[in-house]
Short mmCIF file of C-alpha atoms and ligand atoms in Angstrom, two decimals:
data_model
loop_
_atom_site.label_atom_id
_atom_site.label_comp_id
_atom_site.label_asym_id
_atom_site.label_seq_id
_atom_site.Cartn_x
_atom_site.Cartn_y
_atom_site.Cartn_z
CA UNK X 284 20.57 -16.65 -4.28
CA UNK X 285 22.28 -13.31 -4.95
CA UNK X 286 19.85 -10.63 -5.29
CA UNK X 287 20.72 -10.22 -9.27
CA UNK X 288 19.57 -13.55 -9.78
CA UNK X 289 16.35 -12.62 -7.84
CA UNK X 290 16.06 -9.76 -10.22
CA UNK X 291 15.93 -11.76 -13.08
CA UNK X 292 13.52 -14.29 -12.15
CA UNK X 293 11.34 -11.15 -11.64
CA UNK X 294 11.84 -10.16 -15.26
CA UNK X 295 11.61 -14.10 -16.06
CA UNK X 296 8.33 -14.33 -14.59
CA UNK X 297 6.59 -10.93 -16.39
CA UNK X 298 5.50 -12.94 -19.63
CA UNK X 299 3.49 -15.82 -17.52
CA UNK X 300 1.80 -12.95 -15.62
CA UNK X 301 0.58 -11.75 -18.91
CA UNK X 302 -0.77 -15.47 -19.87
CA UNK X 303 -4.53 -14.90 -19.64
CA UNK X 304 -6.02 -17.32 -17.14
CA UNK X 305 -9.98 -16.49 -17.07
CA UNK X 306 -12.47 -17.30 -15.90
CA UNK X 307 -10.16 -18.67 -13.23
CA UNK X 308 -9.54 -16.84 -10.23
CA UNK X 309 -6.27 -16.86 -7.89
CA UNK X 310 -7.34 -15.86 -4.17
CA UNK X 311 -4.52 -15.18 -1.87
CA UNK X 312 -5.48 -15.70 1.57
CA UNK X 313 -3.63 -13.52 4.56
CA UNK X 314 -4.08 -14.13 8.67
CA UNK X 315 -1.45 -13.77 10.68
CA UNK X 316 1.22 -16.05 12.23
CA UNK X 317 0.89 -17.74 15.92
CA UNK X 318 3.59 -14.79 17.17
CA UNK X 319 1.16 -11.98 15.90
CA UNK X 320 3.75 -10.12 14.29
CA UNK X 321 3.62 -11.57 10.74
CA UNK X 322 0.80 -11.63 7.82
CA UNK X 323 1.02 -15.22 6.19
CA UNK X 324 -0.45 -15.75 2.73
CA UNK X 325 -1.55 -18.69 0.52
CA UNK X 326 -3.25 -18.97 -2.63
CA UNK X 327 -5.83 -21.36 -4.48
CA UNK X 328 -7.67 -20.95 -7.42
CA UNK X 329 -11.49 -20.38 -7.75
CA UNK X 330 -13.99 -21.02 -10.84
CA UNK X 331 -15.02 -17.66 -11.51
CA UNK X 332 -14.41 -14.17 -9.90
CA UNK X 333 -15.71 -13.42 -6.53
CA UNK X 334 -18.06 -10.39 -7.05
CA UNK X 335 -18.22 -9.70 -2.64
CA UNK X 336 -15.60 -11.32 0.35
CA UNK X 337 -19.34 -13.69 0.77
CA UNK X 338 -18.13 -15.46 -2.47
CA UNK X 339 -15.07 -16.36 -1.14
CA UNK X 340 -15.06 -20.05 0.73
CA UNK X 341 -13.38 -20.57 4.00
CA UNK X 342 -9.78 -22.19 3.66
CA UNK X 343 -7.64 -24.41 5.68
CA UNK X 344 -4.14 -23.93 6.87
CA UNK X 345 -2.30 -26.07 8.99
CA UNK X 346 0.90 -24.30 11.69
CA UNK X 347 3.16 -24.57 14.64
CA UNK X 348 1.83 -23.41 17.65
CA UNK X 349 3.15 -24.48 20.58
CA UNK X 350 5.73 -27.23 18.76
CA UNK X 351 2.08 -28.75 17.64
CA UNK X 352 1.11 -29.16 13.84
CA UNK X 353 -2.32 -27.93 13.98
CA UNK X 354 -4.69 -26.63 11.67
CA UNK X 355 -6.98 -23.69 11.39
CA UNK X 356 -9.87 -22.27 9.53
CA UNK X 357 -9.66 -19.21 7.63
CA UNK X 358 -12.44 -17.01 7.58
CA UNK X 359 -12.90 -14.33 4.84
CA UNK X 360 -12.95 -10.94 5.82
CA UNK X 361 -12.20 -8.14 3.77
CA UNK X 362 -11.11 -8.89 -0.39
CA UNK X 363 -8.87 -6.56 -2.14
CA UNK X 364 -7.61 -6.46 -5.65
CA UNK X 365 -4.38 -8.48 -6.14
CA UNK X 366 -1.69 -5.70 -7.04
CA UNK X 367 0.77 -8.60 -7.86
CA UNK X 368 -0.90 -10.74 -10.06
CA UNK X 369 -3.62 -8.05 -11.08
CA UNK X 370 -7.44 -8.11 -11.88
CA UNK X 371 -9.69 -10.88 -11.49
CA UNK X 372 -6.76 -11.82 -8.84
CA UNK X 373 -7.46 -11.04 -5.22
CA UNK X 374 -5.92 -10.86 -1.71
CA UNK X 375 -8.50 -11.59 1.09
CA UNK X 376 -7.65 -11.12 4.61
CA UNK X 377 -8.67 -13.79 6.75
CA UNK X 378 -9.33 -14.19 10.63
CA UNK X 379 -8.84 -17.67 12.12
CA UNK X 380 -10.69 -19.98 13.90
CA UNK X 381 -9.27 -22.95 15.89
CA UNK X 382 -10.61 -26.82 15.81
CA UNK X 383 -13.28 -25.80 18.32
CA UNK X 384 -14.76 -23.17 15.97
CA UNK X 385 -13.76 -20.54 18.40
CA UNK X 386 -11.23 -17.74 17.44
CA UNK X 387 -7.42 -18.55 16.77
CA UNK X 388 -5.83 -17.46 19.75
CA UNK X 389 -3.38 -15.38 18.19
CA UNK X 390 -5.86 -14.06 15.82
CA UNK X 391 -7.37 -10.83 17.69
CA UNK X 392 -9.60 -10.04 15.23
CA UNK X 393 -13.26 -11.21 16.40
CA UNK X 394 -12.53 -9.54 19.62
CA UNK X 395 -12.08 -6.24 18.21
CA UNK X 396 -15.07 -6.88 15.93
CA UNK X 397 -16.89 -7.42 19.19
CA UNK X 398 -16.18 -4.05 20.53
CA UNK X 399 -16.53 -2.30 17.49
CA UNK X 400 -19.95 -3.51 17.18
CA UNK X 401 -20.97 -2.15 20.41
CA UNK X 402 -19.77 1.65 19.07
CA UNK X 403 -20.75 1.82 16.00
CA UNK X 404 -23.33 4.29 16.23
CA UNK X 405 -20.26 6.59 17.83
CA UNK X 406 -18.92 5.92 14.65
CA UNK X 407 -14.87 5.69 15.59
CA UNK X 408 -12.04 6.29 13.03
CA UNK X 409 -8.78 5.28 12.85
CA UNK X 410 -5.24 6.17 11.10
CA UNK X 411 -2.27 4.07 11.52
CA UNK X 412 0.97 5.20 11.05
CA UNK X 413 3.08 2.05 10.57
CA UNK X 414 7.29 2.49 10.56
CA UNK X 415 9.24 0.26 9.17
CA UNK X 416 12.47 -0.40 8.39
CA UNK X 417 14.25 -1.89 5.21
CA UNK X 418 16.88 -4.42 5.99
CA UNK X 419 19.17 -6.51 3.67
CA UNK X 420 19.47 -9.86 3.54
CA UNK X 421 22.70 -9.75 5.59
CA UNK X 422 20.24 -9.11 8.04
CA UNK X 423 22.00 -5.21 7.96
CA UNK X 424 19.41 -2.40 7.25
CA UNK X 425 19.57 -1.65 3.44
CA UNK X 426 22.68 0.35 1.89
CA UNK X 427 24.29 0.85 5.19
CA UNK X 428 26.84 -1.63 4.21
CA UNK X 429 27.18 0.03 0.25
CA UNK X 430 26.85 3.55 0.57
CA UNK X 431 28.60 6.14 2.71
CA UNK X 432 26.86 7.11 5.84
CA UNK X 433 24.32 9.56 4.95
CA UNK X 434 25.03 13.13 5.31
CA UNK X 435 23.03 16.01 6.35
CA UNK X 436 23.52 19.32 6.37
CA UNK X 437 26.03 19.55 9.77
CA UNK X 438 28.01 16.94 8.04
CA UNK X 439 28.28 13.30 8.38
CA UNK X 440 26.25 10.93 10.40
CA UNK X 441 26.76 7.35 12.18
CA UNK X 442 24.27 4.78 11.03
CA UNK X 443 22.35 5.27 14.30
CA UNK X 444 21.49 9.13 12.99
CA UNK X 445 18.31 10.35 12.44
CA UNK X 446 18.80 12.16 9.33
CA UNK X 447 15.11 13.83 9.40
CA UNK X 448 11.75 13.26 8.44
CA UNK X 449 11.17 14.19 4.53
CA UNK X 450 14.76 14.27 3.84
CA UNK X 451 15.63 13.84 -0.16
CA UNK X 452 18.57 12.64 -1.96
CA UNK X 453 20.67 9.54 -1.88
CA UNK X 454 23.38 11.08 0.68
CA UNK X 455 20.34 10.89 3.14
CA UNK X 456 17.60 8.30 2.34
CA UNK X 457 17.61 4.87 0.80
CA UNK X 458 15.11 2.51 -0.77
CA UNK X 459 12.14 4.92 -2.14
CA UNK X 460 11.78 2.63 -4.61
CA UNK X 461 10.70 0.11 -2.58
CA UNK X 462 7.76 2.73 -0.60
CA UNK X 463 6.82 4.42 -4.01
CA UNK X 464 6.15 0.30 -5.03
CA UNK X 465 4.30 -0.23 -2.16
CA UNK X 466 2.31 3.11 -2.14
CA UNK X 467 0.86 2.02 -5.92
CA UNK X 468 0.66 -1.32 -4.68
CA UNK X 469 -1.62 -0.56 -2.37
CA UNK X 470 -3.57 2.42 -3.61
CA UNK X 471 -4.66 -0.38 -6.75
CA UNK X 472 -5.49 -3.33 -4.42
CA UNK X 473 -7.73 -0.89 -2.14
CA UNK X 474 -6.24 -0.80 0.32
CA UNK X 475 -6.78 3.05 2.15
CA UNK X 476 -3.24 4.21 2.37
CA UNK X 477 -3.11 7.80 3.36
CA UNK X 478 0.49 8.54 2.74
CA UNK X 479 3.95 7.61 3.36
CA UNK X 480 6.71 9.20 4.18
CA UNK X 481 10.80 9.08 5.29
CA UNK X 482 11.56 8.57 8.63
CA UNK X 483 14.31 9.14 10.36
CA UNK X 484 16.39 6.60 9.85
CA UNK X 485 18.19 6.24 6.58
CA UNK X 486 16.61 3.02 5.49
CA UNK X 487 13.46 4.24 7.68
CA UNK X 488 9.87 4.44 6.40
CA UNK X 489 6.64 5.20 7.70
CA UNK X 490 3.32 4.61 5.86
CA UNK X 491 -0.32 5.59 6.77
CA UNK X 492 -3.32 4.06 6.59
CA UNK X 493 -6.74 5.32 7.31
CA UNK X 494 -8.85 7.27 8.28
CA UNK X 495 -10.86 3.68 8.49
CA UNK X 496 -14.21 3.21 10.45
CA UNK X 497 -13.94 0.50 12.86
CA UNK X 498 -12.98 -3.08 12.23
CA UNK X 499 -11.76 -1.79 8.56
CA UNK X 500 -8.24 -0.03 10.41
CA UNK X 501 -6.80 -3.45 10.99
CA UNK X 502 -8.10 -5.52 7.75
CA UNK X 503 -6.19 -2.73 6.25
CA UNK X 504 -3.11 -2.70 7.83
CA UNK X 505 -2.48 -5.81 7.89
CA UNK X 506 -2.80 -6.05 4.51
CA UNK X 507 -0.65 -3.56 3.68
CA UNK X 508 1.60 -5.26 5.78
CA UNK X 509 1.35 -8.24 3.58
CA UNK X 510 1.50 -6.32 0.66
CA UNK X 511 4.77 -4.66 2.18
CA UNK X 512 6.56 -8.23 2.66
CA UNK X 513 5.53 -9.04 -0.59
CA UNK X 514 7.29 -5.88 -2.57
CA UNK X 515 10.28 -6.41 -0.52
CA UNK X 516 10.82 -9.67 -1.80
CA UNK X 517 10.75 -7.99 -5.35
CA UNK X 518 13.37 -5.62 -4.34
CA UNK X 519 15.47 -8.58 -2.79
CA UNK X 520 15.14 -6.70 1.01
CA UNK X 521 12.89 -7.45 3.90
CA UNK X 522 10.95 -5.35 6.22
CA UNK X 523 11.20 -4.88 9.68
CA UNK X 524 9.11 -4.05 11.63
CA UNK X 525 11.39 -4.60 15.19
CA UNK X 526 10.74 -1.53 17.51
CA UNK X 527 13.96 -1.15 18.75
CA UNK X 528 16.34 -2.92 16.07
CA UNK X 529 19.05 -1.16 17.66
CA UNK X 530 20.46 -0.21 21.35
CA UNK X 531 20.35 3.52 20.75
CA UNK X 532 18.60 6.05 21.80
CA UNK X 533 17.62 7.99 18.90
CA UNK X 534 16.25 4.64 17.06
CA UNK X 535 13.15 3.10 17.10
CA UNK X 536 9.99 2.38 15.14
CA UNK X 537 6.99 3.76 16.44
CA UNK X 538 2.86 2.58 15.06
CA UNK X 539 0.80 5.74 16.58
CA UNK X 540 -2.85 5.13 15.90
CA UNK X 541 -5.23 8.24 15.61
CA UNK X 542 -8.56 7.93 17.01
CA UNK X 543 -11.78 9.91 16.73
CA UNK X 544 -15.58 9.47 17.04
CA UNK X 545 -18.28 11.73 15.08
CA UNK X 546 -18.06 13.72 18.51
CA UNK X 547 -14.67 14.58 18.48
CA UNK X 548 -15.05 15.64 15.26
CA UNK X 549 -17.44 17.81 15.52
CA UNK X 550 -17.84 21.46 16.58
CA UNK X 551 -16.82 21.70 20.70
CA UNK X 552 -15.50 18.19 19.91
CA UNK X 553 -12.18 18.64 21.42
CA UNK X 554 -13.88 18.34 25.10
CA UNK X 555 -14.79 15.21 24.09
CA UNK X 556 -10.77 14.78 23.33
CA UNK X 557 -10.15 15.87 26.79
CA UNK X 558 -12.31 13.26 28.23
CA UNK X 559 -10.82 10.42 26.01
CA UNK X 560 -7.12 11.75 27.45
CA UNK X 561 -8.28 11.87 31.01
CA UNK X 562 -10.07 7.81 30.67
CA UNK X 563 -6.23 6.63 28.55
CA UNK X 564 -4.58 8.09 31.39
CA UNK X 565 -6.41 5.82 34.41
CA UNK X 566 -5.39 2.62 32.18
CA UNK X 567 -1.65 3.37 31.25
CA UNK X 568 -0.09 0.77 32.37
CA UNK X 569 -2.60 -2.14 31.24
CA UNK X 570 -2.41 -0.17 27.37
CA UNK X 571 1.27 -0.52 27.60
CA UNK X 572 1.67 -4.30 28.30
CA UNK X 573 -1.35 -4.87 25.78
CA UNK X 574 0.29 -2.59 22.78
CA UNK X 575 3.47 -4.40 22.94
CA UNK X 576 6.83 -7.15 24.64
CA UNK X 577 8.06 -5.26 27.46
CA UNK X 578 11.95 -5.40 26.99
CA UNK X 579 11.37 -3.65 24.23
CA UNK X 580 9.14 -0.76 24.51
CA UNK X 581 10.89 0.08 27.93
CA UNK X 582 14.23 0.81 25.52
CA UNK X 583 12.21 2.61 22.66
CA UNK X 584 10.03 4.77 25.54
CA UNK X 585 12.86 6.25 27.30
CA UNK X 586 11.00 10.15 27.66
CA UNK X 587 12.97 12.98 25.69
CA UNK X 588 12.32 14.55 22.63
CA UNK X 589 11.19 12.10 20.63
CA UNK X 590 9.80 9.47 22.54
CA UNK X 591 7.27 9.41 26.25
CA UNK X 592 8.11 7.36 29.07
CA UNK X 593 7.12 4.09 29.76
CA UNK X 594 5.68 4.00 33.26
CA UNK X 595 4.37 7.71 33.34
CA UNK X 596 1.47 9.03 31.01
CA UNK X 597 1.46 12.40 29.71
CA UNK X 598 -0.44 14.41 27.14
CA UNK X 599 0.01 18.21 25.50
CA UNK X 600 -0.91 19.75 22.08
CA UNK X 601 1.34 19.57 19.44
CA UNK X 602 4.27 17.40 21.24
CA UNK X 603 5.96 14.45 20.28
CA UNK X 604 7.59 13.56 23.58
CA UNK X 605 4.00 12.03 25.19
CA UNK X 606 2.25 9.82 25.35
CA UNK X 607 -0.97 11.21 23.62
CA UNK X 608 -0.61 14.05 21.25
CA UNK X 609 -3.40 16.58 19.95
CA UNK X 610 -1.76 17.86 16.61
CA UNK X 611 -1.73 21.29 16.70
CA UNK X 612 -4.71 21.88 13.84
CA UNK X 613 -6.83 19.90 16.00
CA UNK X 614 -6.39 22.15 18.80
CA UNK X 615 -6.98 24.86 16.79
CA UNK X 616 -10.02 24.05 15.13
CA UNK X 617 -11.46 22.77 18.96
CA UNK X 618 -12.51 19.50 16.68
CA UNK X 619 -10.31 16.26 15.65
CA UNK X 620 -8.64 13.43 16.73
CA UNK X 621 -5.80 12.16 19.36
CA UNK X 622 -2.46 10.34 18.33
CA UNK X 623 -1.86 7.64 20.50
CA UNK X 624 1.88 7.66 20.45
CA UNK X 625 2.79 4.52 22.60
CA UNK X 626 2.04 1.23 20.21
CA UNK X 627 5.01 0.11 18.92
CA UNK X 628 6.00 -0.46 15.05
CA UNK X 629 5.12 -3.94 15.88
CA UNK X 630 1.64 -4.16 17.49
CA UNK X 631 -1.40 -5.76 16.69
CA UNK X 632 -3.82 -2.86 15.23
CA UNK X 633 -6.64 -4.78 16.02
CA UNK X 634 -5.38 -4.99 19.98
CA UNK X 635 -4.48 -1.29 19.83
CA UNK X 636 -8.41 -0.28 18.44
CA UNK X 637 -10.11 -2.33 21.08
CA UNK X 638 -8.26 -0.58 23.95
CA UNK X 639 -8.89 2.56 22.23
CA UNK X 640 -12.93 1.93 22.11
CA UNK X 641 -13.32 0.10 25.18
CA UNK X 642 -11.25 2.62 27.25
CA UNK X 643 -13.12 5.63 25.79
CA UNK X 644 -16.00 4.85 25.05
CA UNK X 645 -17.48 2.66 27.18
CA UNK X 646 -20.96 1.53 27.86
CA UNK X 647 -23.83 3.16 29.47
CA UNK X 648 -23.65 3.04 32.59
CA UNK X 649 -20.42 1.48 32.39
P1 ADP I 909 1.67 12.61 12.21
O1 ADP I 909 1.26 14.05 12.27
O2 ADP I 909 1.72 12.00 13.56
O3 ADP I 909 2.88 12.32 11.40
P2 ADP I 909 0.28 11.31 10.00
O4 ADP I 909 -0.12 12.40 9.07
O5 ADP I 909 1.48 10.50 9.65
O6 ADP I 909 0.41 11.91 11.49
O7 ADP I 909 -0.93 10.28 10.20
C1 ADP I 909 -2.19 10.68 10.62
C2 ADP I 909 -3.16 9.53 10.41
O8 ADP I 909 -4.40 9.87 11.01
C3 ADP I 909 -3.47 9.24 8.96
O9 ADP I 909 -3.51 7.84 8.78
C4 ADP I 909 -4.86 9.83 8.76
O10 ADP I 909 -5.58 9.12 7.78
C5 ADP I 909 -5.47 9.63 10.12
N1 ADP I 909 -6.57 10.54 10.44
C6 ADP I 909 -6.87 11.75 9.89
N2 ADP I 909 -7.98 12.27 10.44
C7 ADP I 909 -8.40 11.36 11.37
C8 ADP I 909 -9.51 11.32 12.28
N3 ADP I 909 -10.40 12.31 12.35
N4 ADP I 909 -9.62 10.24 13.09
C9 ADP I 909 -8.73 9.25 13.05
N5 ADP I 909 -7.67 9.22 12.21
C10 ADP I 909 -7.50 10.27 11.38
MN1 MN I 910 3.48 10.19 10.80
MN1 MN I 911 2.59 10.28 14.43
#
């Protein structure tokens, strides 16, 4: 299907959207695919609107894991306002739970709940900064094919150039459409997106999400993630969220999570910042093999400007080329949070947050 046919059936379908269906309710249900990499969805229609997430019933859904139909139970988490189909419409992000009642395998969720639980009273945030990239269906990252190679101001660039965070104008950046579509998109359903921004690829992106207490980071991001896929299909591209999509230094897609408690962000609280550092640092390794596949991350953490290495760790104010960052207001104002700069565009939030807790905070005594 060429993608002006695709646009029409998206004007075809705007006067059934507008066909009023209460006091029936579509609920689209999101968890996340055996590989841990993609948000699924499906959709079934309730009686009446569900006023809480407790309204909504568990689902089924039946997939592949290892070559074996199987099926699993979703679980209603967090329910957000369906930007797609609008109001009484909902999305509802699910976890999973296998035959034996215990949690999906791939579904990390409960785990993280688990340790989140246990620090609660430390209250710990989170932001997410999630890259992305926008690819055509050629499977070649959007307008790289059409459009000249973007420009900047020392002239003309390969497709592998960064062309700079914030850049504007169509020389540089492609496919704002798309993030400005997903920014509303988001913003309506609930979903606590910070910000977004250009990154440095031409067809690059980078949205935000937080700050979120506890469990609520990944509910959120993976919902945005959904809701990502989702507008992409609209705009007939597809998002990618590969870390390294290509063999070249200056490219890769990063996911840095941010990470306070109430004590780092109070007054003195950047001691406390110090002693979260100084805890990341004895676990390197084990955070690295947790946050993401190998092969990969060893090509997009190569050490430089832009990037840390992947077997040392290393930490400074207001650097990019570590592994853990203080931004520079945080060291000003002694109070704040750390960037953990090592998950890759393609982690699992809810992994990243656990080692974050259970490495810095841990238990009395423990
Ligand atoms: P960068 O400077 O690395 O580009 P961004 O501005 O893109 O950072 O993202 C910072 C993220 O950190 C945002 O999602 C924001 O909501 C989040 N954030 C802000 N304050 C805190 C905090 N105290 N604790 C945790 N996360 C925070
Ligand atoms: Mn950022
Ligand atoms: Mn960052």
């Amino acid at each position: 299907m060429s993608t002006n046919t695709m646009c029409l059936h998206r004007l075809a379908r705007m006067p059934y959207l507008a066909l009023p269906t209460v006091p029936h309710c579509q609920v689209t249900y999101i968890w996340i695919s055996p590989c841990g990499k993609f948000p699924k969805g499906k959709t079934r229609t309730l009686d009446s609107e569900p006023q809480s997430v407790a309204d909504v019933p568990r689902f089924n859904a039946t997939l592949w894991i290892d070559d074996v139909l199987t099926e699993i139970t979703l679980v209603p988490v967090r329910m957000f306002r369906d930007p797609f189909t609008r109001d009484p419409n909902k999305l509802v992000m699910c976890d999973a739970l296998d035959l034996q009642g215990t949690p999906a395998q791939f579904h990390r969720r409960s785990e993280c709940a688990k340790a989140m639980e246990e620090v609660k009273d430390q209250k710990p945030w989170f932001g997410f900064e999630q890259e992305f990239t926008l690819m055509a269906l050629d499977q070649h990252p959007f307008g790289w094919r059409d459009d000249p190679y973007p420009t900047t101001r020392t002239g003309p660039r390969t497709p592998y150039s960064r062309t700079g965070v914030g850049e504007v104008g169509l020389e540089k950046i492609w496919g704002r459409d798309v993030s400005l579509s997903h920014y509303q998109a988001c913003l309506y359903a609930g979903v606590k997106i910070s910000g977004i921004t250009n990154e440095g690829g031409p067809a690059q992106w980078e949205f935000q999400i937080g700050p979120c207490e506890g469990i609520e980071l990944g509910d959120h991001a993976w919902t945005a993630r959904y809701i990502l896929f989702r507008v992409c299909e609209d705009f007939g591209v597809i998002p990618s969220f590969h870390p390294k999509l290509f063999d070249h230094p200056l490219w890769s897609s990063d996911g840095h999570m941010n990470f306070s408690t109430e004590a780092m962000r109070s007054p003195g609280g950047l001691t406390r910042i110090h002693a979260a550092i100084e805890r990341l640092a004895q676990r390197h390794m084990e955070h690295v093999a947790l946050y993401g596949d190998e092969h990969n991350n060893r090509k997009r953490m190569i050490g430089g400007s832009l990037s840390s290495a992947f077997d040392t760790f290393s930490w400074r104010t207001a650097s990019r080329s570590v592994s853990v960052r203080i931004p520079g207001h945080v060291h000003s104002e002694g109070r704040g949070y750390l960037e953990d700069r090592r998950p890759p565009s393609d982690c699992d939030p809810y992994v990243v947050c656990q080692a974050l807790v259970e490495t810095c905070l841990p238990p009395p005594g423990g």
